[in-house]
Amino acid sequence: MTEVIDPEAGASNAPLELEIGNVMRSSFADYAMSVITDRALPDARDGLKPVHRRILYSMHQLGITHMVAHKKSARVVGDVLGKYHPHGDSACYDSAVRMAQHWAMRHPLIDGQGNFGSIDGDNAAAMRYTEMRLSKLGTRLFADIQKNTVDFRDNFDGTEREPEVLPLTYPNLLVNGSEGIAVGMATSVPPHNLRETADAFLAWLDNPEITTREIAQHMPGPDFPTGGILHDLDGYIQALDTGRGAVKLRSQWTVEDRPRGGSRLVIDQIPYAVNKAKLVEQIAELVREKKIEGVADLRDESNKKGIRIVLEIKREFEAEAIAFQLVTMTQLETSVRYNIMALVGQTPMQLGVRDLFEHFRAHRIEVIQRRTQFDLDRALDRLHILEGLLMALDRLDETIATIRASADADEARGGLIDLLGIDVTQAQAILDMKLQKLTGLQIQDIRDEHDRLTAEVADLRDILARSERQVEIMRTELLDLCDQHANERCTEIDTSLSKVSAADLIPEEDVMLIGTQQGYLKRIAAKDMNRQNRGTKGRSIMSVGEDDLVTTFHAGHSHDTLIALTDSGQVHAIKAYDIPDTGLGNKGRHYRNVFEGVEGNVVAMLTVDGLESVTHSLVIFTAQGLVKRTPLSAYSNATRRGGIQGISLVEGDSIVCARVSKDEPNESVIVAADNAKAIRFGMEEARAIGRTSRGVRAMNLSEDARVVAGDIIHADDLEKAHLMVVSEKGLGKATPASEFRLQSRGGKGVTSYTPNKRSGPVVAATVLFEGADVVLFNDQGGANRIAGSDVPHNGRATTGSAIIRNGSVRNVLAVPPPVEEDQ
């Protein structure tokens, strides 16, 4: 028990007796709520905590926008503490510093000048040394705040007014995220891409019944300013639904060759909020304790251009293997948690993405309504004055006479009210009007202004009366902001380790899958590979080292199952979208980052709808002229770690390509070799055999000849199909498949091409069906995509014309034509 004197009871009365537990609970509850509402949690509408809102508003009031010179940080902090936020100066300065750090904020709201810390955890310089101003986006947070768009409240001592929320145009809580620890609760919202967030919000706005997975197609995951690779998205859909979940973020690295042998592991992106200096120290400690072997040297070569942590790898060790060891033992990979807790009114609430969208929409609509009402009130006030002026101008002589006959202003005001039937405000405006307004042009200006304001008032009233116009204004302003401030995604998304179906996150599109001899694999959208003219140099779509070359590529669909065959005869299967889309120009990913337990290099790829089909077969062609046909269902376990054996290869033989047969009558097989011969025979001659067998003889080759291509043609397609043959120097032509007469399996074939010194030997071939495009790859990573109709059609014993003029041709592929988009 504790004693409390009741001040109203008088000194003579006995003190009150209160239960100390109740007093503590009540006091702690008040304290906790104060921390929650006034410090730790962001508002669901603008995504800002009070300290951040006060810092930004103070800079706005001081006029420190992106269009003026930077001001000392101490000046800003002093203004914030003195007017709005009576707490520690260091805490206030640290909050301002974070809003200026490009590695902390997806879209910084403050533009800092001077030392604002580093990703290594270095503190910013003292506030007396640094300067700041609002960033361009930070300035836009206050658009129309002067038009009564938000409510204001008294500051801590009642001498100033501050906004309860900012009238911002975009969902800042999702775009810039938030972190905070209150009493008994916390919030953790990762940042997201501005354009993606806007697209998701507008999709929800158009269809409030949209599913979470459809929202995720527009906003497929968080987007961190430090980049990295996002995976293990199992908790992402749950986070969008409930506000709670988690994803994993992995560093991005590349492997470079060292001039004197060995390799170099270069880490150029690290997870969000990871201290780079501590990460390097952590790696060095593991190397020093020999928990990580094979690292000859470790350097941090980071500079203003970006992060570059370099590990020199000894010759006998593999850089990719060491990278995966570091992933499991260091902060090269972290877990990013969602706990979307925000204030709705003054109540902390757990929110999903739909809740956030709803609160932002309601806030934005209210801002538009209040702004419109403010403009309407101002326009009506001015229109009221103009109506009085026009009445006076219409009776100008009488108006002047009334004013001249008046003894003073009050008498003149009353006279005008009686004469014109106007009110006091209008009469005073007439008295205040300068004589120059009586000129003809000035009178016309008043009439024009009256007409313009009349139309404006009608428009403003229409906005207030129609919710669909308010929504359209919200949409237009959001898209305008995105056009000015949105940028490309920084964080790559990899769904290969996620149980969430990538079909929920990955768009359906035609893709190209490309592999190299040294084990790099990449996926690009087919639409990114534009058509070019026949005979051009092509364009670079993959970075290939001096000792590397493109060995295989395939056209398919992003949601197909990719079957990959290695040079050891193993078959692996994954979804095509599990291969990261790394964009044009770079190397892509190493096979070991894509396939679990892969042995050897991938030498052939193809895509199928699924592996369970009992009506389709996998047909494999080898360089020594063998063909092997096995039911596709025999490879249903190819998705497991290490894949499964797909063919037994004899020494010196290798897989050239693989195709899928529909097991229908009248299918024929066509095989082309580098000795300028080709053979076509019926599919029934290649009977179905077991998964681990060698296959049967497809073509009888001369001793030094090798098969370069094999394909399957259905009888209905025979008249439309052409065999395209290409030489090393890029000369090629297409010959009707019907010119290759049906023969018995195992023959020597017939002439398919006539090489010469200008063309070089035959190196590649493909079957070209009607309407298809052709992509040629050279040994420098370049490619040329042309319309199949541009390929010259010639007889079997011809050379053809130039298709690509740069480098040596390595492969050719027929791909579907580009989809024509509606205009």
Coordinates of N, CA, C and O in Angstrom, one line a residue, residues 557-692:
H557 N 8.9 -21.2 -72.5 CA 8.0 -20.4 -71.7 C 8.4 -20.3 -70.3 O 8.9 -21.3 -69.7
S558 N 8.2 -19.2 -69.6 CA 8.7 -19.0 -68.3 C 8.1 -20.0 -67.3 O 8.7 -20.3 -66.3
H559 N 6.9 -20.5 -67.6 CA 6.3 -21.5 -66.6 C 6.5 -22.9 -67.1 O 5.9 -23.8 -66.4
D560 N 7.3 -23.2 -68.1 CA 7.5 -24.5 -68.5 C 8.5 -25.2 -67.5 O 9.2 -24.5 -66.7
T561 N 8.6 -26.5 -67.6 CA 9.7 -27.2 -66.9 C 10.9 -27.3 -67.8 O 10.8 -27.7 -68.9
L562 N 12.0 -26.9 -67.3 CA 13.3 -26.9 -68.0 C 14.0 -28.2 -67.8 O 14.2 -28.6 -66.6
I563 N 14.3 -29.0 -68.8 CA 15.1 -30.2 -68.7 C 16.5 -29.8 -69.2 O 16.6 -29.3 -70.3
A564 N 17.5 -30.1 -68.4 CA 18.9 -29.8 -68.7 C 19.7 -31.1 -68.7 O 19.6 -31.9 -67.7
L565 N 20.4 -31.3 -69.7 CA 21.3 -32.5 -69.8 C 22.7 -32.1 -69.7 O 23.2 -31.2 -70.4
T566 N 23.5 -32.8 -68.9 CA 24.9 -32.5 -68.7 C 25.8 -33.3 -69.6 O 25.4 -34.4 -70.1
D567 N 27.1 -33.0 -69.7 CA 28.0 -33.7 -70.5 C 28.3 -35.1 -69.9 O 28.9 -35.9 -70.5
S568 N 27.9 -35.3 -68.6 CA 28.0 -36.7 -68.0 C 26.8 -37.6 -68.3 O 26.8 -38.7 -67.8
G569 N 25.8 -37.0 -68.9 CA 24.6 -37.8 -69.2 C 23.5 -37.7 -68.2 O 22.5 -38.4 -68.2
Q570 N 23.7 -36.8 -67.2 CA 22.7 -36.6 -66.1 C 21.6 -35.7 -66.7 O 21.8 -34.8 -67.5
V571 N 20.4 -35.9 -66.2 CA 19.2 -35.1 -66.5 C 18.7 -34.4 -65.3 O 18.4 -35.0 -64.3
H572 N 18.6 -33.1 -65.3 CA 18.1 -32.2 -64.2 C 16.8 -31.5 -64.7 O 16.7 -31.2 -65.9
A573 N 15.9 -31.3 -63.8 CA 14.7 -30.6 -64.2 C 14.3 -29.5 -63.1 O 14.3 -29.8 -61.9
I574 N 14.0 -28.3 -63.6 CA 13.5 -27.3 -62.7 C 12.5 -26.4 -63.5 O 12.5 -26.6 -64.7
K575 N 11.8 -25.5 -62.9 CA 11.0 -24.6 -63.6 C 11.9 -23.5 -64.3 O 12.9 -23.1 -63.7
A576 N 11.5 -23.1 -65.5 CA 12.3 -22.1 -66.2 C 12.5 -20.8 -65.4 O 13.5 -20.2 -65.5
Y577 N 11.4 -20.5 -64.7 CA 11.5 -19.2 -63.9 C 12.5 -19.3 -62.7 O 12.8 -18.3 -62.1
D578 N 12.9 -20.5 -62.4 CA 13.9 -20.6 -61.3 C 15.3 -20.2 -61.7 O 16.2 -20.1 -60.9
I579 N 15.5 -20.0 -63.0 CA 16.8 -19.5 -63.5 C 16.6 -17.9 -63.4 O 15.8 -17.4 -64.1
P580 N 17.5 -17.3 -62.7 CA 17.3 -15.8 -62.5 C 17.4 -15.1 -63.8 O 18.3 -15.4 -64.7
D581 N 16.6 -14.1 -64.0 CA 16.6 -13.2 -65.1 C 17.6 -12.1 -64.8 O 17.3 -11.1 -64.1
T582 N 18.8 -12.2 -65.3 CA 19.9 -11.2 -64.9 C 20.1 -10.1 -65.9 O 21.0 -9.3 -65.8
G583 N 19.2 -10.0 -66.9 CA 19.2 -8.9 -67.9 C 20.3 -9.1 -68.9 O 21.1 -10.1 -68.9
L584 N 20.3 -8.2 -69.9 CA 21.2 -8.3 -71.0 C 22.6 -8.0 -70.6 O 22.9 -7.1 -69.8
G585 N 23.6 -8.6 -71.3 CA 25.0 -8.2 -71.2 C 25.9 -8.9 -70.1 O 27.1 -9.0 -70.3
N586 N 25.3 -9.4 -69.0 CA 26.2 -10.0 -68.0 C 26.3 -11.5 -68.2 O 25.6 -12.1 -69.0
K587 N 27.0 -12.1 -67.3 CA 27.3 -13.6 -67.4 C 26.2 -14.4 -67.1 O 26.0 -15.5 -67.6
G588 N 25.3 -14.0 -66.1 CA 24.3 -14.9 -65.7 C 24.7 -15.6 -64.4 O 25.6 -15.1 -63.7
R589 N 24.2 -16.8 -64.1 CA 24.5 -17.6 -62.9 C 25.2 -18.9 -63.2 O 25.0 -19.5 -64.2
H590 N 26.1 -19.3 -62.3 CA 26.7 -20.6 -62.5 C 25.7 -21.7 -62.3 O 24.8 -21.6 -61.5
Y591 N 25.9 -22.8 -63.0 CA 25.0 -23.9 -62.9 C 24.8 -24.4 -61.4 O 23.7 -24.7 -61.0
R592 N 25.8 -24.3 -60.7 CA 25.7 -24.8 -59.3 C 24.8 -23.9 -58.4 O 24.4 -24.3 -57.3
N593 N 24.6 -22.7 -58.9 CA 23.6 -21.8 -58.2 C 22.2 -22.1 -58.6 O 21.3 -21.6 -58.0
V594 N 22.0 -22.9 -59.6 CA 20.7 -23.2 -60.1 C 20.2 -24.6 -59.9 O 19.2 -24.9 -59.4
F595 N 21.1 -25.6 -60.2 CA 20.8 -27.0 -60.1 C 21.5 -27.5 -58.8 O 22.7 -27.3 -58.6
E596 N 20.8 -28.3 -58.0 CA 21.4 -28.8 -56.8 C 22.1 -30.1 -57.2 O 21.6 -31.0 -57.8
G597 N 23.4 -30.2 -56.8 CA 24.2 -31.5 -57.0 C 24.5 -31.7 -58.5 O 24.7 -32.9 -58.9
V598 N 24.7 -30.7 -59.3 CA 25.0 -30.9 -60.7 C 26.4 -31.4 -60.9 O 27.3 -30.9 -60.1
E599 N 26.6 -32.3 -61.8 CA 28.0 -32.8 -62.1 C 28.2 -32.5 -63.6 O 27.4 -32.9 -64.4
G600 N 29.3 -31.9 -63.9 CA 29.6 -31.5 -65.3 C 28.9 -30.3 -65.7 O 28.4 -29.5 -64.9
N601 N 29.0 -30.0 -67.0 CA 28.3 -28.8 -67.6 C 27.1 -29.1 -68.3 O 26.9 -30.2 -68.9
V602 N 26.1 -28.2 -68.3 CA 24.9 -28.4 -69.1 C 25.2 -28.2 -70.6 O 25.8 -27.2 -71.0
V603 N 24.8 -29.2 -71.4 CA 25.1 -29.2 -72.8 C 23.9 -29.1 -73.7 O 24.0 -28.9 -74.9
A604 N 22.7 -29.4 -73.1 CA 21.5 -29.3 -73.9 C 20.3 -29.0 -73.0 O 20.3 -29.4 -71.8
M605 N 19.4 -28.2 -73.5 CA 18.2 -27.8 -72.7 C 17.0 -27.8 -73.6 O 17.0 -27.7 -74.8
L606 N 15.9 -28.1 -73.0 CA 14.6 -28.0 -73.6 C 13.5 -27.8 -72.6 O 13.8 -28.1 -71.4
T607 N 12.3 -27.4 -73.0 CA 11.3 -27.2 -72.0 C 10.0 -28.0 -72.4 O 9.8 -28.2 -73.6
V608 N 9.3 -28.4 -71.3 CA 8.1 -29.2 -71.5 C 7.1 -28.7 -70.5 O 7.4 -28.0 -69.6
D609 N 5.8 -29.1 -70.8 CA 4.7 -28.7 -69.9 C 4.9 -29.3 -68.5 O 4.6 -28.7 -67.5
G610 N 5.3 -30.6 -68.5 CA 5.5 -31.3 -67.2 C 6.2 -32.6 -67.5 O 6.4 -33.0 -68.7
L611 N 6.6 -33.3 -66.4 CA 7.4 -34.6 -66.6 C 6.5 -35.8 -66.4 O 7.1 -36.9 -66.5
E612 N 5.2 -35.7 -66.2 CA 4.4 -36.8 -65.9 C 3.8 -37.5 -67.1 O 3.1 -38.4 -67.0
S613 N 4.0 -36.8 -68.3 CA 3.2 -37.3 -69.5 C 3.7 -38.7 -69.9 O 4.9 -39.1 -69.9
V614 N 2.7 -39.6 -70.2 CA 3.0 -40.9 -70.7 C 2.7 -41.0 -72.2 O 2.9 -42.0 -72.8
T615 N 2.4 -39.9 -72.8 CA 2.1 -39.8 -74.3 C 3.2 -39.1 -75.0 O 3.1 -38.8 -76.2
H616 N 4.3 -38.7 -74.3 CA 5.4 -38.0 -74.9 C 6.7 -38.7 -74.6 O 6.8 -39.4 -73.6
S617 N 7.7 -38.5 -75.4 CA 9.0 -39.1 -75.2 C 10.1 -38.1 -75.3 O 10.0 -37.1 -76.0
L618 N 11.2 -38.3 -74.5 CA 12.4 -37.5 -74.6 C 13.3 -38.1 -75.6 O 13.7 -39.3 -75.5
V619 N 13.7 -37.4 -76.6 CA 14.6 -37.9 -77.7 C 15.9 -37.2 -77.6 O 16.0 -36.0 -77.7
I620 N 17.0 -37.9 -77.4 CA 18.3 -37.4 -77.2 C 19.2 -37.7 -78.4 O 19.2 -38.9 -78.9
F621 N 19.9 -36.7 -79.0 CA 20.8 -36.9 -80.1 C 22.3 -36.7 -79.6 O 22.6 -35.8 -78.9
T622 N 23.2 -37.6 -80.1 CA 24.6 -37.5 -79.7 C 25.5 -37.1 -80.8 O 25.1 -37.3 -82.0
A623 N 26.7 -36.7 -80.6 CA 27.6 -36.2 -81.6 C 28.0 -37.3 -82.5 O 28.4 -37.1 -83.7
Q624 N 28.1 -38.6 -82.0 CA 28.5 -39.7 -82.8 C 27.4 -40.4 -83.6 O 27.6 -41.5 -84.1
G625 N 26.3 -39.7 -83.7 CA 25.2 -40.1 -84.5 C 24.2 -41.1 -83.9 O 23.5 -41.7 -84.7
L626 N 24.1 -41.1 -82.6 CA 23.1 -42.0 -81.9 C 21.8 -41.2 -81.6 O 21.9 -40.0 -81.4
V627 N 20.7 -41.9 -81.6 CA 19.5 -41.3 -81.2 C 18.8 -42.2 -80.1 O 18.9 -43.4 -80.3
K628 N 18.3 -41.6 -79.1 CA 17.7 -42.4 -78.0 C 16.3 -41.8 -77.6 O 16.2 -40.6 -77.4
R629 N 15.3 -42.7 -77.6 CA 14.0 -42.3 -77.3 C 13.5 -43.0 -76.1 O 13.5 -44.2 -76.0
T630 N 13.0 -42.2 -75.1 CA 12.6 -42.8 -73.8 C 11.3 -42.1 -73.4 O 11.3 -40.8 -73.5
P631 N 10.3 -42.8 -72.8 CA 9.1 -42.1 -72.3 C 9.5 -41.0 -71.3 O 10.3 -41.2 -70.5
L632 N 8.8 -39.8 -71.5 CA 9.1 -38.7 -70.7 C 8.9 -38.9 -69.2 O 9.6 -38.4 -68.3
S633 N 7.9 -39.8 -68.9 CA 7.6 -40.1 -67.5 C 8.7 -40.8 -66.8 O 8.8 -40.8 -65.5
A634 N 9.7 -41.3 -67.5 CA 10.8 -42.0 -66.9 C 11.7 -41.0 -66.2 O 12.6 -41.4 -65.4
Y635 N 11.6 -39.7 -66.5 CA 12.4 -38.7 -66.0 C 11.7 -37.8 -64.9 O 12.1 -36.7 -64.6
S636 N 10.6 -38.4 -64.3 CA 9.8 -37.6 -63.4 C 10.6 -37.2 -62.1 O 10.2 -36.3 -61.4
N637 N 11.6 -38.0 -61.8 CA 12.4 -37.7 -60.6 C 13.6 -36.8 -60.9 O 14.5 -36.7 -60.0
A638 N 13.7 -36.2 -62.0 CA 14.8 -35.4 -62.4 C 14.9 -34.1 -61.6 O 16.0 -33.4 -61.6
T639 N 13.9 -33.8 -60.8 CA 13.9 -32.5 -60.0 C 14.7 -32.7 -58.7 O 15.0 -31.7 -58.1
R640 N 15.0 -34.0 -58.4 CA 15.7 -34.2 -57.1 C 17.2 -33.8 -57.2 O 17.7 -33.6 -58.3
R641 N 17.8 -33.6 -56.0 CA 19.2 -33.2 -56.0 C 20.1 -34.2 -56.8 O 20.0 -35.4 -56.6
G642 N 20.9 -33.7 -57.6 CA 21.8 -34.6 -58.4 C 21.2 -35.1 -59.7 O 21.9 -35.7 -60.5
G643 N 19.9 -34.8 -59.9 CA 19.2 -35.3 -61.1 C 19.2 -36.8 -61.2 O 19.4 -37.5 -60.2
I644 N 19.0 -37.3 -62.4 CA 19.0 -38.8 -62.6 C 19.7 -39.1 -63.9 O 19.9 -38.2 -64.8
Q645 N 20.2 -40.3 -64.1 CA 20.9 -40.6 -65.3 C 20.0 -40.7 -66.5 O 18.9 -41.3 -66.4
G646 N 20.4 -40.0 -67.6 CA 19.5 -39.9 -68.7 C 20.0 -40.7 -69.9 O 19.2 -41.1 -70.8
I647 N 21.3 -41.0 -70.0 CA 21.8 -41.7 -71.1 C 23.2 -42.2 -70.8 O 23.9 -41.5 -70.0
S648 N 23.6 -43.3 -71.3 CA 25.0 -43.8 -71.1 C 25.8 -43.4 -72.3 O 25.5 -43.8 -73.4
L649 N 26.9 -42.7 -72.1 CA 27.7 -42.2 -73.2 C 29.0 -42.9 -73.2 O 29.7 -43.2 -72.2
V650 N 29.4 -43.3 -74.4 CA 30.7 -43.9 -74.6 C 31.8 -42.9 -74.6 O 31.5 -41.7 -74.9
E651 N 33.1 -43.2 -74.4 CA 34.1 -42.3 -74.5 C 34.2 -41.6 -75.8 O 34.2 -42.2 -76.9
G652 N 34.3 -40.3 -75.8 CA 34.4 -39.5 -77.1 C 33.1 -39.0 -77.6 O 33.0 -38.2 -78.5
D653 N 32.0 -39.6 -77.1 CA 30.6 -39.1 -77.5 C 30.1 -38.0 -76.6 O 30.5 -37.9 -75.4
S654 N 29.2 -37.3 -77.0 CA 28.6 -36.2 -76.2 C 27.2 -35.9 -76.7 O 26.8 -36.2 -77.8
I655 N 26.4 -35.3 -75.8 CA 25.0 -35.0 -76.2 C 25.0 -33.7 -77.0 O 25.7 -32.7 -76.7
V656 N 24.3 -33.7 -78.1 CA 24.2 -32.5 -79.0 C 22.9 -31.7 -78.6 O 23.0 -30.5 -78.4
C657 N 21.8 -32.4 -78.5 CA 20.6 -31.7 -78.2 C 19.5 -32.7 -77.8 O 19.8 -34.0 -77.9
A658 N 18.4 -32.3 -77.4 CA 17.3 -33.2 -77.0 C 16.0 -32.5 -77.5 O 15.8 -31.3 -77.5
R659 N 15.0 -33.3 -77.8 CA 13.7 -32.9 -78.2 C 12.6 -33.7 -77.6 O 12.9 -34.8 -77.1
V660 N 11.4 -33.3 -77.7 CA 10.2 -34.0 -77.2 C 9.4 -34.5 -78.3 O 9.0 -33.7 -79.2
S661 N 9.1 -35.8 -78.3 CA 8.3 -36.4 -79.4 C 6.9 -36.6 -78.8 O 6.7 -36.9 -77.6
K662 N 5.8 -36.3 -79.6 CA 4.5 -36.5 -79.2 C 4.0 -37.9 -79.4 O 2.9 -38.3 -79.0
D663 N 4.9 -38.8 -79.8 CA 4.6 -40.2 -80.0 C 3.4 -40.4 -80.9 O 2.5 -41.3 -80.7
E664 N 3.3 -39.6 -81.9 CA 2.2 -39.7 -82.9 C 2.7 -40.3 -84.2 O 3.8 -40.2 -84.5
P665 N 1.8 -40.9 -84.9 CA 2.2 -41.5 -86.2 C 2.7 -40.5 -87.2 O 2.3 -39.3 -87.1
N666 N 3.5 -40.9 -88.1 CA 4.0 -40.1 -89.2 C 5.0 -39.0 -88.7 O 5.3 -38.1 -89.5
E667 N 5.5 -39.1 -87.5 CA 6.6 -38.2 -87.1 C 7.9 -38.7 -87.8 O 8.1 -39.9 -87.9
S668 N 8.7 -37.7 -88.2 CA 10.0 -38.1 -88.7 C 11.1 -37.4 -88.0 O 10.9 -36.4 -87.4
V669 N 12.3 -38.0 -88.0 CA 13.5 -37.5 -87.4 C 14.5 -37.0 -88.4 O 14.7 -37.7 -89.4
I670 N 15.0 -35.8 -88.2 CA 16.0 -35.3 -89.1 C 17.3 -35.0 -88.3 O 17.2 -34.4 -87.2
V671 N 18.4 -35.4 -88.9 CA 19.7 -35.2 -88.2 C 20.7 -34.6 -89.2 O 20.8 -35.0 -90.3
A672 N 21.4 -33.5 -88.7 CA 22.4 -32.8 -89.6 C 23.7 -32.9 -89.0 O 23.9 -32.9 -87.7
A673 N 24.8 -33.1 -89.8 CA 26.1 -33.3 -89.3 C 27.0 -32.2 -89.9 O 26.7 -31.5 -90.9
D674 N 28.2 -32.0 -89.4 CA 29.1 -31.0 -89.8 C 29.9 -31.3 -91.1 O 30.7 -30.6 -91.7
N675 N 29.6 -32.6 -91.6 CA 30.2 -32.9 -93.0 C 29.2 -32.6 -94.1 O 29.3 -33.1 -95.2
A676 N 28.3 -31.6 -93.8 CA 27.3 -31.1 -94.8 C 26.4 -32.2 -95.3 O 26.0 -32.1 -96.4
K677 N 26.1 -33.2 -94.4 CA 25.1 -34.2 -94.7 C 24.0 -34.2 -93.7 O 24.1 -33.7 -92.6
A678 N 22.8 -34.6 -94.2 CA 21.7 -34.7 -93.3 C 20.8 -35.9 -93.7 O 20.8 -36.4 -94.8
I679 N 20.1 -36.5 -92.7 CA 19.3 -37.7 -93.0 C 18.0 -37.5 -92.3 O 17.9 -36.9 -91.2
R680 N 16.9 -38.0 -92.9 CA 15.5 -38.0 -92.3 C 15.0 -39.4 -92.4 O 15.0 -40.1 -93.4
F681 N 14.4 -39.9 -91.3 CA 13.9 -41.2 -91.2 C 12.6 -41.2 -90.3 O 12.5 -40.2 -89.5
G682 N 11.8 -42.2 -90.3 CA 10.6 -42.3 -89.5 C 10.9 -42.5 -88.1 O 11.8 -43.3 -87.7
M683 N 10.1 -41.8 -87.2 CA 10.3 -41.9 -85.7 C 10.1 -43.4 -85.3 O 10.8 -43.8 -84.3
E684 N 9.3 -44.2 -86.0 CA 9.0 -45.5 -85.5 C 10.3 -46.4 -85.6 O 10.4 -47.4 -84.9
E685 N 11.3 -45.9 -86.4 CA 12.5 -46.7 -86.5 C 13.4 -46.5 -85.2 O 14.3 -47.3 -85.0
A686 N 13.1 -45.5 -84.4 CA 13.8 -45.3 -83.2 C 12.9 -45.7 -82.0 O 12.2 -44.9 -81.4
R687 N 12.8 -47.0 -81.8 CA 11.9 -47.5 -80.8 C 12.2 -47.0 -79.4 O 13.4 -46.7 -79.1
A688 N 11.2 -47.0 -78.5 CA 11.4 -46.5 -77.1 C 12.3 -47.5 -76.4 O 12.0 -48.7 -76.4
I689 N 13.3 -47.0 -75.7 CA 14.2 -47.9 -74.9 C 14.4 -47.3 -73.5 O 13.8 -46.2 -73.2
G690 N 15.1 -48.0 -72.6 CA 15.2 -47.6 -71.2 C 16.0 -46.3 -71.0 O 16.8 -45.8 -71.9
R691 N 15.9 -45.7 -69.8 CA 16.5 -44.4 -69.5 C 18.0 -44.4 -69.5 O 18.6 -43.4 -69.9
T692 N 18.6 -45.5 -69.2 CA 20.1 -45.5 -69.0 C 20.8 -46.1 -70.2 O 22.0 -46.3 -70.2

